[in-house]
Short mmCIF file of C-alpha atoms in Angstrom, two decimals:
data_model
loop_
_atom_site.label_atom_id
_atom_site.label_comp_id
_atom_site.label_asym_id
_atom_site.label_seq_id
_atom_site.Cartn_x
_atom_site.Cartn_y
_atom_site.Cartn_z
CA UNK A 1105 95.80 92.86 116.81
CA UNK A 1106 94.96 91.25 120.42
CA UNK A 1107 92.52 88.11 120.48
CA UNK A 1108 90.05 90.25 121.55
CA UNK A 1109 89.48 92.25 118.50
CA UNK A 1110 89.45 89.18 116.30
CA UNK A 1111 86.23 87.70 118.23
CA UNK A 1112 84.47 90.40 116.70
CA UNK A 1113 84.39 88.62 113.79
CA UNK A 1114 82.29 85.51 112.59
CA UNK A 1115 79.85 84.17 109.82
CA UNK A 1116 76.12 83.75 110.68
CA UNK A 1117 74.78 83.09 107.09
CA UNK A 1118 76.69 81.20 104.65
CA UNK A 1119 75.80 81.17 100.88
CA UNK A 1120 77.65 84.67 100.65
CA UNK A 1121 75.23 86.30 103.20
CA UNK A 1122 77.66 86.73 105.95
CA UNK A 1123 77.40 89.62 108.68
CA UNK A 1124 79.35 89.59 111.92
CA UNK A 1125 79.53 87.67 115.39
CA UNK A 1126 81.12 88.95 118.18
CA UNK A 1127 80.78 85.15 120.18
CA UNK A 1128 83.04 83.62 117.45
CA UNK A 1129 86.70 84.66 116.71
CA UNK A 1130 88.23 83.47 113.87
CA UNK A 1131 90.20 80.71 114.71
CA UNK A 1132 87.17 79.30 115.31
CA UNK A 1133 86.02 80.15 111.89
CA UNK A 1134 88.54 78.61 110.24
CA UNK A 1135 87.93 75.18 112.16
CA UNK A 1136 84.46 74.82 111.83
CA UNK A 1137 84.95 75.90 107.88
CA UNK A 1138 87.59 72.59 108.20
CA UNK A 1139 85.14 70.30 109.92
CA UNK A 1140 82.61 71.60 107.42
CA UNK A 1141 84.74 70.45 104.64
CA UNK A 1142 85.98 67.46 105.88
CA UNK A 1143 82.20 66.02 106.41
CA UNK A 1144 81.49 66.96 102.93
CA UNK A 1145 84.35 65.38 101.75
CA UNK A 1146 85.66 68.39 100.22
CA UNK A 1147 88.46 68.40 101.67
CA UNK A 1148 91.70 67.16 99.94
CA UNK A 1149 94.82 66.55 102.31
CA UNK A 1150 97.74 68.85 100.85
CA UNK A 1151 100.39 67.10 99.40
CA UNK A 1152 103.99 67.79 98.52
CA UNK A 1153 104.32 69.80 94.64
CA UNK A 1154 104.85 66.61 92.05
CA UNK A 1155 108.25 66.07 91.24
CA UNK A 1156 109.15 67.42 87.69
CA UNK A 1157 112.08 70.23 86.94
CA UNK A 1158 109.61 73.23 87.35
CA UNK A 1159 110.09 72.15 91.01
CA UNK A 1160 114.21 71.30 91.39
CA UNK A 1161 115.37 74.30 92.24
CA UNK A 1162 119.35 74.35 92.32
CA UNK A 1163 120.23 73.78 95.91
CA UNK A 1164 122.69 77.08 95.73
CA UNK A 1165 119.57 79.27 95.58
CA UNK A 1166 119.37 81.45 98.37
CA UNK A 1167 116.31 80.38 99.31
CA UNK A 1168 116.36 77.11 98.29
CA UNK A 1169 114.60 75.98 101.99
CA UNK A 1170 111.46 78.11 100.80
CA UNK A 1171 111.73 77.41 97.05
CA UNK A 1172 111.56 73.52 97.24
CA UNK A 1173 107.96 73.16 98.23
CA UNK A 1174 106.89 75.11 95.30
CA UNK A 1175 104.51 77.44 96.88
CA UNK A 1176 105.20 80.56 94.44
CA UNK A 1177 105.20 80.24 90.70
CA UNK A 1178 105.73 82.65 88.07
CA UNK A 1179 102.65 81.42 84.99
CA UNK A 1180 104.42 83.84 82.20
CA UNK A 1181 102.48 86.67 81.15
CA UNK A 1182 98.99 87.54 80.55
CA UNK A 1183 96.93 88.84 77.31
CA UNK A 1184 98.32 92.18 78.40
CA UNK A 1185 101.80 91.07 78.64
CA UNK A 1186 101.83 91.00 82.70
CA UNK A 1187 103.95 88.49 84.61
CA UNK A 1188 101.16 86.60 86.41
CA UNK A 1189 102.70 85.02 90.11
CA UNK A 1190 100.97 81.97 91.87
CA UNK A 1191 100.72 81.62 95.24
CA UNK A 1192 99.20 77.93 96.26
CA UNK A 1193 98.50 77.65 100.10
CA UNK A 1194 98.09 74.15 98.94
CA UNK A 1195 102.23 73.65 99.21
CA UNK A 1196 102.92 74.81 102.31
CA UNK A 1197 104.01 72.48 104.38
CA UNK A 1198 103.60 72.19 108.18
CA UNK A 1199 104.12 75.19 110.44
CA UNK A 1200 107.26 73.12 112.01
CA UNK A 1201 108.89 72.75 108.41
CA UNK A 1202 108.80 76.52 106.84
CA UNK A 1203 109.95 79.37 108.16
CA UNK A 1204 107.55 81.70 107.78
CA UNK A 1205 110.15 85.06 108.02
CA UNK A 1206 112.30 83.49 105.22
CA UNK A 1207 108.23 82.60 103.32
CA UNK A 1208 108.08 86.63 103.70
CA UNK A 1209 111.23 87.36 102.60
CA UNK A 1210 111.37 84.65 99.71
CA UNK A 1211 107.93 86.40 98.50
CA UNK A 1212 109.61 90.23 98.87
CA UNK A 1213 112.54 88.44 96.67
CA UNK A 1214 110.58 87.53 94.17
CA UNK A 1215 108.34 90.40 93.61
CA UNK A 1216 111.32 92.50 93.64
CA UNK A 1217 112.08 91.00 90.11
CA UNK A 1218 108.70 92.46 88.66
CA UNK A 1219 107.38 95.31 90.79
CA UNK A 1220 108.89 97.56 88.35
CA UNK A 1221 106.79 96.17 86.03
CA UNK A 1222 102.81 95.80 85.74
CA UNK A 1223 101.95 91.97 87.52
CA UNK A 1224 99.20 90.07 88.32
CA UNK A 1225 98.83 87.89 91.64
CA UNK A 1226 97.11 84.72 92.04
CA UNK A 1227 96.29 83.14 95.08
CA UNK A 1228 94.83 79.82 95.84
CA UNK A 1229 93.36 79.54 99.02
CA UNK A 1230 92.45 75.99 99.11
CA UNK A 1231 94.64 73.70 101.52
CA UNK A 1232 95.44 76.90 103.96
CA UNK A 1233 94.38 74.70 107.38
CA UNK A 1234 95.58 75.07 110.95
CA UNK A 1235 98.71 73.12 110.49
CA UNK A 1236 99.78 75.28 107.87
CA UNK A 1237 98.15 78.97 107.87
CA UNK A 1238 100.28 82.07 109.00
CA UNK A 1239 99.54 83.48 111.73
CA UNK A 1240 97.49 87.13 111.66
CA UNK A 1241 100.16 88.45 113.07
CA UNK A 1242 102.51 87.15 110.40
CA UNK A 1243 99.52 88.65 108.15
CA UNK A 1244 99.53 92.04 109.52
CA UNK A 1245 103.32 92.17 109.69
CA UNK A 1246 103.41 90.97 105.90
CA UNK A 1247 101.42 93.78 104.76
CA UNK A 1248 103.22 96.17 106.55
CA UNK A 1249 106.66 95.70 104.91
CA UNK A 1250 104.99 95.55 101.53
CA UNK A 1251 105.24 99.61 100.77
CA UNK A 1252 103.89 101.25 97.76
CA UNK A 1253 106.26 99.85 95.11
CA UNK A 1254 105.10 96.42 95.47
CA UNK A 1255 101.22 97.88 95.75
CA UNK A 1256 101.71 100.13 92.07
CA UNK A 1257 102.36 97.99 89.91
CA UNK A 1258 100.06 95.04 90.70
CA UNK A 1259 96.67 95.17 88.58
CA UNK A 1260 94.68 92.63 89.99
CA UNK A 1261 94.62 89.85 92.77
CA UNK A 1262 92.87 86.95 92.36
CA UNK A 1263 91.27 84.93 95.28
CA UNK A 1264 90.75 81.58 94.26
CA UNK A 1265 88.11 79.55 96.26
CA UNK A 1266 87.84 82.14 98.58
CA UNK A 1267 86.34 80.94 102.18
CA UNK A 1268 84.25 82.92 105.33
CA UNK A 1269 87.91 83.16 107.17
CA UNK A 1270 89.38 84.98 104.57
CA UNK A 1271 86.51 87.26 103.63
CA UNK A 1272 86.79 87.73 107.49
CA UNK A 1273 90.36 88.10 107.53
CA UNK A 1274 90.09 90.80 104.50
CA UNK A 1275 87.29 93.05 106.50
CA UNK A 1276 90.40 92.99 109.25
CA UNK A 1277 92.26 94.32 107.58
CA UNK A 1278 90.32 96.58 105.79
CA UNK A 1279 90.78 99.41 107.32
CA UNK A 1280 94.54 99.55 106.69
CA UNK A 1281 94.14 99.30 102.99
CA UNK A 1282 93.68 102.56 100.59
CA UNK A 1283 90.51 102.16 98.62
CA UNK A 1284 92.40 102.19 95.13
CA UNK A 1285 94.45 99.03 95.80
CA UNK A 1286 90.95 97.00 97.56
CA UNK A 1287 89.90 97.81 94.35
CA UNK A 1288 92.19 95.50 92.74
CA UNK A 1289 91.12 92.22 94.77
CA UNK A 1290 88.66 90.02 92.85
CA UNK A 1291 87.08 86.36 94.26
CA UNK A 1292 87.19 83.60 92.17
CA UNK A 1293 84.41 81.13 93.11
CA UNK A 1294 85.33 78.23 90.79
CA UNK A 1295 88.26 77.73 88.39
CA UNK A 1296 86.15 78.20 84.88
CA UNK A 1297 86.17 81.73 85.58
CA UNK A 1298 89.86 82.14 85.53
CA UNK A 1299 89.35 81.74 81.56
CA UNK A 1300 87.63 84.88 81.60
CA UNK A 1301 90.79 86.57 82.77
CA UNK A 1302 93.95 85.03 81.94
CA UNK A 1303 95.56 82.42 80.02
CA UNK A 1304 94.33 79.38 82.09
CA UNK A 1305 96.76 76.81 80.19
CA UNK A 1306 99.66 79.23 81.06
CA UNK A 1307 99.36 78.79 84.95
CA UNK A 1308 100.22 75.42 87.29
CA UNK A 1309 97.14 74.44 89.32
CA UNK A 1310 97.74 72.09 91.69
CA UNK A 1311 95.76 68.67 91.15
CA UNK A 1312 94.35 69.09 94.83
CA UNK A 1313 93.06 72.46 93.58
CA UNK A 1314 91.55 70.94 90.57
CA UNK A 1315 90.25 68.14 92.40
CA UNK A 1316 88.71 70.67 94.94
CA UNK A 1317 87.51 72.73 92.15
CA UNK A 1318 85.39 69.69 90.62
CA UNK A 1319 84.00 68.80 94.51
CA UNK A 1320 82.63 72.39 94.96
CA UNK A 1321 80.47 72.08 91.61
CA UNK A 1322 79.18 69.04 92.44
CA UNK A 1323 77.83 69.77 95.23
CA UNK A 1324 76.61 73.25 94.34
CA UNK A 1325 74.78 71.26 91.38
CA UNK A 1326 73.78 67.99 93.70
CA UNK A 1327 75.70 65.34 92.36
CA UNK A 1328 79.23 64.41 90.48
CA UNK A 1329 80.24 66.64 88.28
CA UNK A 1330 82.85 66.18 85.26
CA UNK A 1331 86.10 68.02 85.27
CA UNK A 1332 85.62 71.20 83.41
CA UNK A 1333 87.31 70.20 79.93
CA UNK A 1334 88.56 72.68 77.28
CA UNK A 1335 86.93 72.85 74.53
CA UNK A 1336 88.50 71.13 71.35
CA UNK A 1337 90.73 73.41 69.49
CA UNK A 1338 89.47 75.08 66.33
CA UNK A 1339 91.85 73.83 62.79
CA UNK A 1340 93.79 77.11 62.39
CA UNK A 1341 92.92 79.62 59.85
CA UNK A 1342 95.41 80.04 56.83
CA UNK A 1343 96.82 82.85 57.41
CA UNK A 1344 97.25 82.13 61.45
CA UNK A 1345 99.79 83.54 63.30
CA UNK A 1346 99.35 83.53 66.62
CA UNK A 1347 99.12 79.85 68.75
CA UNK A 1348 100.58 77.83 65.72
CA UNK A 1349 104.02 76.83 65.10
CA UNK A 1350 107.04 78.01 63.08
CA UNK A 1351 107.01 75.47 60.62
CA UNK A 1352 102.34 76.19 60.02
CA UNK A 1353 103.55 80.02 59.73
CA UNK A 1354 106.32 79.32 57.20
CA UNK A 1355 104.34 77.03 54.87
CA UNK A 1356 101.59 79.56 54.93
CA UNK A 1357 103.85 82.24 54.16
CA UNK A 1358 105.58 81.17 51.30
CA UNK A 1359 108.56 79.74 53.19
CA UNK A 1360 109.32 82.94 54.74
CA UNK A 1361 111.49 82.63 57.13
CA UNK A 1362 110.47 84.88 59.97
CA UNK A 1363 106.94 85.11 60.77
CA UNK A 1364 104.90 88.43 59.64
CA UNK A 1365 104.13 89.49 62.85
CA UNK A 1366 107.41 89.41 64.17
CA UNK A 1367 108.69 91.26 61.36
CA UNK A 1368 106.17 94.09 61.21
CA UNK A 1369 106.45 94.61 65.21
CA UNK A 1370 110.29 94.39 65.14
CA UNK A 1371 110.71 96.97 62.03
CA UNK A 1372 108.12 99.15 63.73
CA UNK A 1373 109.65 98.94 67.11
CA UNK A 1374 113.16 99.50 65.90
CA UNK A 1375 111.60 102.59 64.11
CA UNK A 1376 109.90 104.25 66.66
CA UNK A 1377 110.59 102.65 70.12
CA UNK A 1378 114.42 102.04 70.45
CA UNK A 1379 114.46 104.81 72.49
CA UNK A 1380 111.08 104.61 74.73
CA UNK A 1381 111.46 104.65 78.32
CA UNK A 1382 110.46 101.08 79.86
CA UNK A 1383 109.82 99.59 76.20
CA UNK A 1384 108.19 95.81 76.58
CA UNK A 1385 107.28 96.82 80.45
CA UNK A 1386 103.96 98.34 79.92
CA UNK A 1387 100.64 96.37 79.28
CA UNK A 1388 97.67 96.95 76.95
CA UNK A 1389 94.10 97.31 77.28
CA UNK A 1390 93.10 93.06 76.68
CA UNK A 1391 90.60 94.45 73.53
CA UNK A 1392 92.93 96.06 71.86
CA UNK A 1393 95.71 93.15 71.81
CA UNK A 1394 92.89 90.67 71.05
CA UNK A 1395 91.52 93.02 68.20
CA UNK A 1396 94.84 92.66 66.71
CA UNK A 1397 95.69 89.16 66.56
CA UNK A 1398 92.55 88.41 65.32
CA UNK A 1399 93.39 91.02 62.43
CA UNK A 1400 96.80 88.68 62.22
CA UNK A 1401 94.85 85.51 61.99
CA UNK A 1402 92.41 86.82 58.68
CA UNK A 1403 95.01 87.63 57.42
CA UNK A 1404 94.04 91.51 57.56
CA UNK A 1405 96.31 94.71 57.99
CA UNK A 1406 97.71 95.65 60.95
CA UNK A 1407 98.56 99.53 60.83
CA UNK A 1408 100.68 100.42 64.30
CA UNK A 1409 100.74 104.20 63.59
CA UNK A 1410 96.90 104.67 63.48
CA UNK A 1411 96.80 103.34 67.54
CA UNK A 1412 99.86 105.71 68.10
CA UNK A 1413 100.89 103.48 71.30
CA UNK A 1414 104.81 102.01 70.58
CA UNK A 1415 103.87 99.43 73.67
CA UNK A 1416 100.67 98.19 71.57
CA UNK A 1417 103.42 96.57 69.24
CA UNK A 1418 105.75 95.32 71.93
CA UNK A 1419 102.97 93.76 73.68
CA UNK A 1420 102.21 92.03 70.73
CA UNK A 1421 105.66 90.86 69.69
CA UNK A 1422 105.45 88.98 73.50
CA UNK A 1423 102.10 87.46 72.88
CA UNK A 1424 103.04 85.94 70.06
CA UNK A 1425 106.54 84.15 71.35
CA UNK A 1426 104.27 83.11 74.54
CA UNK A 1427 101.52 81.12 72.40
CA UNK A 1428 103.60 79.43 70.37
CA UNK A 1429 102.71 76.10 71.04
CA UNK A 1430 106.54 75.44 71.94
CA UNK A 1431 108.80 77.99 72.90
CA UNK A 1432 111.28 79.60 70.18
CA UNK A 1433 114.39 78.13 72.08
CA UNK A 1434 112.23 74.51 72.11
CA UNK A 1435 111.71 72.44 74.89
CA UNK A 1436 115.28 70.65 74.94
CA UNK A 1437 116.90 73.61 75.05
CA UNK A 1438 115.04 74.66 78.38
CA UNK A 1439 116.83 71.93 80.72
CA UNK A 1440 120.35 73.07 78.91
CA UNK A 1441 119.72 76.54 80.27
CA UNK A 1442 118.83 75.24 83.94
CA UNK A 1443 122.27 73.97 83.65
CA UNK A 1444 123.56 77.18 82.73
CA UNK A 1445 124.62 77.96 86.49
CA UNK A 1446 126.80 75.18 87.07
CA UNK A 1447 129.18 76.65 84.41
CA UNK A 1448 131.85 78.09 85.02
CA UNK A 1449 131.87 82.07 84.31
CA UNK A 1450 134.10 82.35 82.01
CA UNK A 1451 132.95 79.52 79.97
CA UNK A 1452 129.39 80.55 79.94
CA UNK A 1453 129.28 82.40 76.44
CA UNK A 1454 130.42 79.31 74.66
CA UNK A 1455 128.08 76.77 76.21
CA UNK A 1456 125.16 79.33 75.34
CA UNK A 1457 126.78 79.12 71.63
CA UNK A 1458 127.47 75.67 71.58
CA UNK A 1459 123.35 75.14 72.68
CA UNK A 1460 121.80 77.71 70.39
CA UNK A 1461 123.60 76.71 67.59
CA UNK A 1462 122.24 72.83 68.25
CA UNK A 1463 118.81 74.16 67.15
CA UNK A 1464 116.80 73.55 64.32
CA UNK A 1465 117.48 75.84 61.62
CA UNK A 1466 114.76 77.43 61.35
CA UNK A 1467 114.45 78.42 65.11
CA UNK A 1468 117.63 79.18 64.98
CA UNK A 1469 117.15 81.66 62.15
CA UNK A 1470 114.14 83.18 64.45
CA UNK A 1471 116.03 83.50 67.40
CA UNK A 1472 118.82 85.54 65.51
CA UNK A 1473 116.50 87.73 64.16
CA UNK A 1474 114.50 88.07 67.84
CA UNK A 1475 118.44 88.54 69.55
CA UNK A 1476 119.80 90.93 67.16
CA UNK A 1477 117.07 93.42 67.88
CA UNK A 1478 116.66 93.06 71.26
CA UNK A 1479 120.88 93.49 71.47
CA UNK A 1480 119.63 96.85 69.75
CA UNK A 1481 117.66 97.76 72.09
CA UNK A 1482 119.93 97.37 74.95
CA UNK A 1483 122.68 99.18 73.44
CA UNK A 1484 120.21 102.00 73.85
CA UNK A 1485 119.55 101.18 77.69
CA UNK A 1486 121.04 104.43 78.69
CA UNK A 1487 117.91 106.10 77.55
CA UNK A 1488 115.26 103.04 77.55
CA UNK A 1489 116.73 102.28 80.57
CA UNK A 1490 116.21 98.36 79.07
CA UNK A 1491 119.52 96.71 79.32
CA UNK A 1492 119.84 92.91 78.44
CA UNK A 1493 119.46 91.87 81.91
CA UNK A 1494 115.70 93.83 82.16
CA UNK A 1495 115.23 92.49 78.37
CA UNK A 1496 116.24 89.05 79.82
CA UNK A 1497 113.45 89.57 82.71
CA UNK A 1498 110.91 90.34 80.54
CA UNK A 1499 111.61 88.32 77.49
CA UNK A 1500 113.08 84.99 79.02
CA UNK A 1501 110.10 83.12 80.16
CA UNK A 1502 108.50 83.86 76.62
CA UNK A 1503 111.10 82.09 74.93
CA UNK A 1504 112.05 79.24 77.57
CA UNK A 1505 109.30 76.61 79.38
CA UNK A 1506 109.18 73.16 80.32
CA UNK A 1507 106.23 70.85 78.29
CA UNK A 1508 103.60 71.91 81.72
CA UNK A 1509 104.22 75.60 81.09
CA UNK A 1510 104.75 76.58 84.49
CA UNK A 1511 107.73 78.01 85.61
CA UNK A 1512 109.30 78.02 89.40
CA UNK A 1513 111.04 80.71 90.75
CA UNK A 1514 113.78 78.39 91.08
CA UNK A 1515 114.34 77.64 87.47
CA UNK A 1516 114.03 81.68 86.54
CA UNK A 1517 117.13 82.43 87.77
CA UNK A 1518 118.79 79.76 85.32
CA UNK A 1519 116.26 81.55 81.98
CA UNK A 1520 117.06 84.71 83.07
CA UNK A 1521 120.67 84.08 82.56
CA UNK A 1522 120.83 82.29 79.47
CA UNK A 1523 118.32 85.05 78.12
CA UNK A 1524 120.63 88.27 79.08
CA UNK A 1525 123.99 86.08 77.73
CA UNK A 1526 121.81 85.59 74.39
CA UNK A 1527 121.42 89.20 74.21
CA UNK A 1528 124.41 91.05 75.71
CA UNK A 1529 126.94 88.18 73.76
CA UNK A 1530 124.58 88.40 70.37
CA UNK A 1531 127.44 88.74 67.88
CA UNK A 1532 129.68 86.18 69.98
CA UNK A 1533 126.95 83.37 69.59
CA UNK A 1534 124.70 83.73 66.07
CA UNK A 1535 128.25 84.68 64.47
CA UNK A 1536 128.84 81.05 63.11
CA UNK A 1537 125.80 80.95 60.28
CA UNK A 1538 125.30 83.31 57.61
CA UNK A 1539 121.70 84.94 58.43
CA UNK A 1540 119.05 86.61 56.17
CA UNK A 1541 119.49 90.09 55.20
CA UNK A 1542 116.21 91.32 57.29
CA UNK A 1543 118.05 89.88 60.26
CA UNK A 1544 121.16 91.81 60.41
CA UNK A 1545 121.45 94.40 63.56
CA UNK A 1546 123.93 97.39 61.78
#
């Protein structure tokens, strides 16, 4: 696309009343959109990603150069059990210090993990400037190497803070995209209405973003505005399952030792979905997964055969693991596993045994139970095509997460591992205590 063409494009109205202007091109778009901000003091100067183990990536990664400035996060899953991946313009660095051919590839790397799998993307535009921003041709090139089976699979992209240059940019570019997959972008004005969507807790916002987020409300209402604050969360019901802990579950239960739901969604699942194509990769209408943990939280019966859909269940069984309020395999247990790399091979199976048999006995207990089915299901990989290192994909940041929740792409690498050795080495690691008899595998 020649300089030319882009002149054809500019904003005369603001407020979301745009048309075009052939006597501005975009580059000068995006400056006057900069000076714009900076006046209003809007503007927030993008700053390196803060310094905590979500962003150490191990220095062996192959694209550890990319990696390090945390620009692309995977936020676990959504309500319907899709892997939701952050983009933040607000960590790239300078144009001099990335290069943007390994930012494609890095991107292509990590999509390649999912895109067999239903995903969500979420992009935050805020801190894209001219020191920073791809080029269009980078843009155009990008979406030319991303064929269909990295278009399928993704249900939704989310704009965050969308500006005139990229609703400009978009109309560009319109014209090369099919109508089904424009279908799938969606703006995001302000960050409140992210709620409406995913699990907001779940994903890493940048504090520039937030900051930004706070700016643009003020001055759409005229004055300062208080950060948007969640509201204060509800005492749980007695017969809770989902977003307490182990120990709430258990005492409610009559010191049963693995929680209801996971039992009636693993007996059900071992019943009926052992050998389903793609079990635990396919997502759920959000109504129907929400009209069933609220039936799990009164306390009410669940019946899976009446919504004769064997992924409604699996869905469910992932929901629950990702709300606990700390993961299954606890939040010590998470820096073990980034370790997990730096051991040797051969020695790998016993430092997984030596870790999970550390835990607290009741998580323990749980994590048999969870392991020895989804060893099950592997061993049936030849028809579910599911073997532990696709269970470990799906199943590992549900189990595994540092006390922010976010994950980096440089840390799944490390889960992933220590997931598909829990799995494919089941027998090898829970051998040493003597479980219940709902928990045994033959």
């Amino acid at each position: 696309m020649s300089s030319s063409d882009l002149q054809k494009f500019a904003v005369e109205e603001r407020a979301g009343q745009k048309r075009m202007n052939p006597s501005v091109c975009v580059s000068e778009l995006q400056s006057e959109e900069e000076d714009q901000e900076e006046q209003t003091g809007v503007t927030d100067v993008p700053s390196c990603p803060p310094s905590t183990d979500s962003f150490s990536p191990d220095p062996s990664h192959p694209y550890y150069d990319v990696a390090r400035h945390g620009i692309i996060q995977v936020a676990g899953d959504d309500n319907c059990g899709r892997k939701i991946i952050v983009f933040s313009s607000v960590c790239l660095p300078p144009l001099h210090q990335l290069n943007h051919r390994r930012l494609l590839e890095y991107l292509k790397f990590t999509l390649d993990q999912y895109v067999q799998l239903d995903y969500i993307l979420v992009y935050f535009h805020f801190g894209l400037r001219s020191s920073n921003k791809p080029s269009v041709k980078w843009l155009r090139e990008a979406y030319s190497e991303f064929d269909r089976k990295y278009k399928k699979n993704l249900k939704t992209l989310y704009v965050v803070h969308p500006t005139n240059f990229i609703r400009i940019v978009w109309n560009i570019f319109k014209p090369l995209i099919s109508q089904k997959f424009g279908k799938k972008l969606k703006y995001v004005n302000y960050l409140a209405e992210l709620r409406e969507h995913l699990n907001y807790d779940q994903l890493f916002i940048p504090p520039e973003v937030v900051r930004h987020d706070e700016k643009l409300r003020a001055a759409q209402k005229g004055g300062d505005t208080p950060p948007v604050k969640a509201p204060p969360p509800r005492p749980p019901l007695p017969c809770q399952q989902f977003g307490v802990s182990l120990q709430y579950i258990r005492e409610k239960n009559r010191d049963a030792t693995i929680p209801p739901v996971m039992v009636q969604t693993v007996e059900y699942l071992k019943e009926h979905g052992l050998k389903t194509e793609g079990i635990f990769r396919r997502s759920v209408q959000v109504q129907i997964i929400k009209d069933i943990q609220k039936l799990y939280n009164l306390g009410r019966p669940v019946d899976f055969d009446e919504l004769g859909d064997v992924h409604v269940p699996a869905v469910i069984l992932k929901t629950f693991l990702r709300e606990l309020p700390e993961p299954l395999l606890t939040f010590r247990v998470y820096q073990q596993a980034q370790d997990i790399l730096g051991v040797q091979s051969s020695l790998r199976v016993s430092r997984c045994k030596h870790i999970v048999q550390s835990l607290p006995e009741h998580q323990f207990m749980v994590s048999r139970y969870l392991m020895g089915f989804l060893h099950m299901v592997s061993q049936e990989s030849v028809v579910n095509r599911m073997s532990a290192s696709n269970l470990a994909c799906v199943f590992g940041v549900n189990l595994l997460w540092p006390r922010h929740r976010s994950v980096c792409l440089g840390a799944l690498t490390s889960i992933n591992i220590f997931t598909e050795i829990l799995i494919e080495h089941f027998h090898a690691i829970f051998e040493a205590h003597g479980p219940p008899a709902q928990v045994t595998t033959e």
